[in-house]
Amino acid sequence: MGKIRKWNNILHRDIGYVIVALTLVYGISGIAVNHVQDWNPNFSKEKEFLEIQPIRGQTREEIIRETLSQLQISEEPSNAFRPDSSTLVLFFDGKTYTVDLPTGMVLVEKIQQRRVLYEMNQLHLNTPKDWWTYIADVYALSLIVVTITGVFVLKGKNGITGRGAWLTAIGIVIPLGYWIYYLYS
């Protein structure tokens, strides 16, 4: 039994070291993605308000040209949209201008990737596919091995036959209880 526990602890320790980085990536990304209803974990949006002269153009092309001129933008928008007769929305790479034509009030929204967190989320959600799928599978298997070996790391009153049993039971009851509550409430 002593040799089995020794190899159990070696596996637990060494696999644990190997998966430190991926565990941090999945943990941090998991928290970020869990709260997607409260914020965008991939992109940040900055808002700025500008004021230009009211737009007097009549045709769509005149309105766009006059707006770009007043905003001193030489670049052509990738798209332009008029959700109603008094609004013009201009789309650029990473930036949107929403213009209230009668008043000249402009809302500028700048969208930027959240550095590091964006990449973590892409890995967590398996956006790259291909080889990343297999790497993520190996990581998931490693978590299973670390979990099972972790149960047997300690023996005695702090091991699985003592305090560890109660903590393991709590870890089972919380998701199971929540799932039952979710199904029947």
Short mmCIF file of C-alpha atoms in Angstrom, two decimals:
data_model
loop_
_atom_site.label_atom_id
_atom_site.label_comp_id
_atom_site.label_asym_id
_atom_site.label_seq_id
_atom_site.Cartn_x
_atom_site.Cartn_y
_atom_site.Cartn_z
CA MET A 1 0.00 0.00 0.00
CA GLY A 2 2.92 2.30 0.72
CA LYS A 3 4.22 2.08 -2.87
CA ILE A 4 0.76 2.72 -4.31
CA ARG A 5 0.31 5.83 -2.13
CA LYS A 6 3.81 7.00 -3.07
CA TRP A 7 3.04 6.72 -6.81
CA ASN A 8 -0.39 8.25 -6.24
CA ASN A 9 1.22 11.28 -4.62
CA ILE A 10 3.89 11.56 -7.31
CA LEU A 11 1.23 11.48 -10.06
CA HIS A 12 -0.91 14.00 -8.20
CA ARG A 13 2.03 16.38 -7.67
CA ASP A 14 3.60 16.14 -11.12
CA ILE A 15 0.39 16.29 -13.15
CA GLY A 16 -0.70 19.15 -10.91
CA TYR A 17 2.45 21.09 -11.79
CA VAL A 18 1.92 20.49 -15.51
CA ILE A 19 -1.66 21.77 -15.49
CA VAL A 20 -1.10 24.89 -13.37
CA ALA A 21 -1.22 27.28 -16.35
CA LEU A 22 -4.28 25.69 -17.96
CA THR A 23 -6.11 25.55 -14.64
CA LEU A 24 -5.54 29.28 -14.19
CA VAL A 25 -6.69 29.93 -17.79
CA TYR A 26 -9.87 27.88 -17.38
CA GLY A 27 -10.55 29.21 -13.87
CA ILE A 28 -10.17 32.89 -14.74
CA SER A 29 -12.03 32.51 -18.02
CA GLY A 30 -14.75 30.49 -16.29
CA ILE A 31 -15.46 33.30 -13.84
CA ALA A 32 -15.44 35.85 -16.68
CA VAL A 33 -17.77 33.83 -18.92
CA ASN A 34 -20.12 32.97 -16.03
CA HIS A 35 -21.04 36.65 -15.78
CA VAL A 36 -21.59 37.28 -19.47
CA GLN A 37 -25.05 38.72 -18.69
CA ASP A 38 -23.36 41.52 -16.72
CA TRP A 39 -20.46 42.38 -19.02
CA ASN A 40 -18.68 41.40 -22.20
CA PRO A 41 -15.66 39.32 -21.16
CA ASN A 42 -14.06 39.57 -24.62
CA PHE A 43 -14.45 43.23 -25.52
CA SER A 44 -14.57 46.55 -23.71
CA LYS A 45 -16.62 49.45 -25.02
CA GLU A 46 -15.68 53.08 -24.51
CA LYS A 47 -18.31 55.75 -25.13
CA GLU A 48 -17.65 59.33 -26.07
CA PHE A 49 -20.10 62.08 -27.01
CA LEU A 50 -19.36 64.69 -29.66
CA GLU A 51 -21.37 67.52 -31.11
CA ILE A 52 -21.30 68.59 -34.74
CA GLN A 53 -23.54 70.90 -36.76
CA PRO A 54 -26.95 69.44 -37.70
CA ILE A 55 -26.75 67.44 -40.92
CA ARG A 56 -28.67 69.03 -43.78
CA GLY A 57 -27.98 66.56 -46.60
CA GLN A 58 -30.98 65.07 -48.36
CA THR A 59 -29.76 61.85 -49.94
CA ARG A 60 -28.05 59.03 -48.11
CA GLU A 61 -24.75 59.77 -49.85
CA GLU A 62 -24.95 63.50 -49.03
CA ILE A 63 -25.71 62.73 -45.39
CA ILE A 64 -22.78 60.32 -45.09
CA ARG A 65 -20.37 62.68 -46.88
CA GLU A 66 -21.41 65.70 -44.76
CA THR A 67 -21.17 63.68 -41.54
CA LEU A 68 -17.70 62.34 -42.38
CA SER A 69 -16.57 65.85 -43.31
CA GLN A 70 -17.79 67.34 -40.03
CA LEU A 71 -16.23 64.49 -38.04
CA GLN A 72 -13.00 65.04 -40.05
CA ILE A 73 -12.88 61.37 -41.02
CA SER A 74 -11.24 60.61 -44.35
CA GLU A 75 -11.73 56.84 -44.14
CA GLU A 76 -14.80 55.32 -45.76
CA PRO A 77 -17.06 53.45 -43.31
CA SER A 78 -17.30 49.70 -43.74
CA ASN A 79 -21.07 50.11 -43.50
CA ALA A 80 -23.69 52.80 -42.92
CA PHE A 81 -27.15 52.29 -41.52
CA ARG A 82 -30.18 54.50 -40.93
CA PRO A 83 -32.39 52.88 -38.28
CA ASP A 84 -34.82 55.79 -38.64
CA SER A 85 -35.11 59.07 -40.57
CA SER A 86 -33.19 61.10 -37.97
CA THR A 87 -30.31 58.69 -37.19
CA LEU A 88 -27.21 57.61 -39.05
CA VAL A 89 -24.89 54.88 -37.81
CA LEU A 90 -21.43 54.62 -39.34
CA PHE A 91 -19.38 51.46 -38.82
CA PHE A 92 -15.59 51.37 -38.85
CA ASP A 93 -13.20 48.70 -37.72
CA GLY A 94 -13.55 48.79 -33.90
CA LYS A 95 -15.54 52.02 -33.84
CA THR A 96 -19.16 53.07 -34.38
CA TYR A 97 -20.60 56.56 -34.76
CA THR A 98 -24.30 57.06 -34.07
CA VAL A 99 -25.38 60.49 -35.28
CA ASP A 100 -28.62 62.26 -34.41
CA LEU A 101 -28.97 64.19 -37.67
CA PRO A 102 -31.29 67.07 -36.54
CA THR A 103 -29.21 67.93 -33.43
CA GLY A 104 -25.70 66.85 -34.50
CA MET A 105 -25.18 64.86 -31.29
CA VAL A 106 -22.81 61.94 -31.91
CA LEU A 107 -22.24 58.86 -29.79
CA VAL A 108 -18.85 57.28 -30.50
CA GLU A 109 -18.42 53.72 -29.31
CA LYS A 110 -14.95 52.24 -29.45
CA ILE A 111 -14.69 48.49 -29.06
CA GLN A 112 -11.42 46.86 -28.00
CA GLN A 113 -10.42 43.31 -27.22
CA ARG A 114 -9.70 42.70 -23.57
CA ARG A 115 -6.04 41.66 -23.72
CA VAL A 116 -5.16 38.29 -22.22
CA LEU A 117 -8.75 37.64 -21.11
CA TYR A 118 -9.89 37.48 -24.76
CA GLU A 119 -7.24 34.85 -25.52
CA MET A 120 -8.10 32.91 -22.35
CA ASN A 121 -11.77 32.87 -23.32
CA GLN A 122 -10.95 31.69 -26.83
CA LEU A 123 -9.00 28.75 -25.41
CA HIS A 124 -11.65 28.01 -22.79
CA LEU A 125 -14.44 27.99 -25.38
CA ASN A 126 -12.32 25.91 -27.79
CA THR A 127 -12.51 28.52 -30.53
CA PRO A 128 -9.25 27.36 -32.21
CA LYS A 129 -10.62 23.78 -32.61
CA ASP A 130 -8.10 21.48 -34.39
CA TRP A 131 -5.31 20.40 -32.01
CA TRP A 132 -6.62 22.51 -29.20
CA THR A 133 -9.53 20.09 -28.85
CA TYR A 134 -7.10 17.26 -28.03
CA ILE A 135 -5.03 19.41 -25.70
CA ALA A 136 -8.21 20.40 -23.86
CA ASP A 137 -9.27 16.74 -23.69
CA VAL A 138 -5.91 15.77 -22.18
CA TYR A 139 -6.27 18.63 -19.72
CA ALA A 140 -9.76 17.41 -18.74
CA LEU A 141 -8.41 13.88 -18.23
CA SER A 142 -5.58 15.32 -16.17
CA LEU A 143 -8.11 17.06 -13.94
CA ILE A 144 -9.87 13.74 -13.41
CA VAL A 145 -6.58 12.05 -12.50
CA VAL A 146 -5.58 14.89 -10.15
CA THR A 147 -8.99 14.74 -8.50
CA ILE A 148 -8.93 10.98 -7.97
CA THR A 149 -5.32 10.91 -6.79
CA GLY A 150 -6.02 13.93 -4.57
CA VAL A 151 -8.61 11.92 -2.65
CA PHE A 152 -5.87 9.49 -1.58
CA VAL A 153 -2.97 11.88 -0.90
CA LEU A 154 -3.52 12.04 2.85
CA LYS A 155 -4.36 9.22 5.21
CA GLY A 156 -5.65 9.23 8.75
CA LYS A 157 -8.02 11.77 10.28
CA ASN A 158 -7.49 14.29 7.45
CA GLY A 159 -7.74 11.65 4.69
CA ILE A 160 -10.74 10.26 2.83
CA THR A 161 -11.75 8.13 5.82
CA GLY A 162 -11.92 11.17 8.10
CA ARG A 163 -12.30 14.88 7.42
CA GLY A 164 -11.81 14.28 3.68
CA ALA A 165 -15.00 12.20 3.54
CA TRP A 166 -17.07 15.08 4.91
CA LEU A 167 -15.51 17.62 2.57
CA THR A 168 -15.99 15.29 -0.40
CA ALA A 169 -19.65 14.81 0.59
CA ILE A 170 -20.13 18.58 0.73
CA GLY A 171 -18.62 18.82 -2.74
CA ILE A 172 -21.15 16.28 -4.01
CA VAL A 173 -24.20 17.69 -2.20
CA ILE A 174 -23.76 21.29 -3.42
CA PRO A 175 -24.10 20.66 -7.20
CA LEU A 176 -26.57 17.80 -6.71
CA GLY A 177 -28.76 19.87 -4.37
CA TYR A 178 -28.66 22.86 -6.68
CA TRP A 179 -29.61 20.71 -9.67
CA ILE A 180 -32.60 19.22 -7.82
CA TYR A 181 -33.64 22.73 -6.74
CA TYR A 182 -33.25 23.94 -10.34
CA LEU A 183 -35.39 21.10 -11.74
CA TYR A 184 -38.26 21.36 -9.26
CA SER A 185 -38.51 25.04 -8.39
#
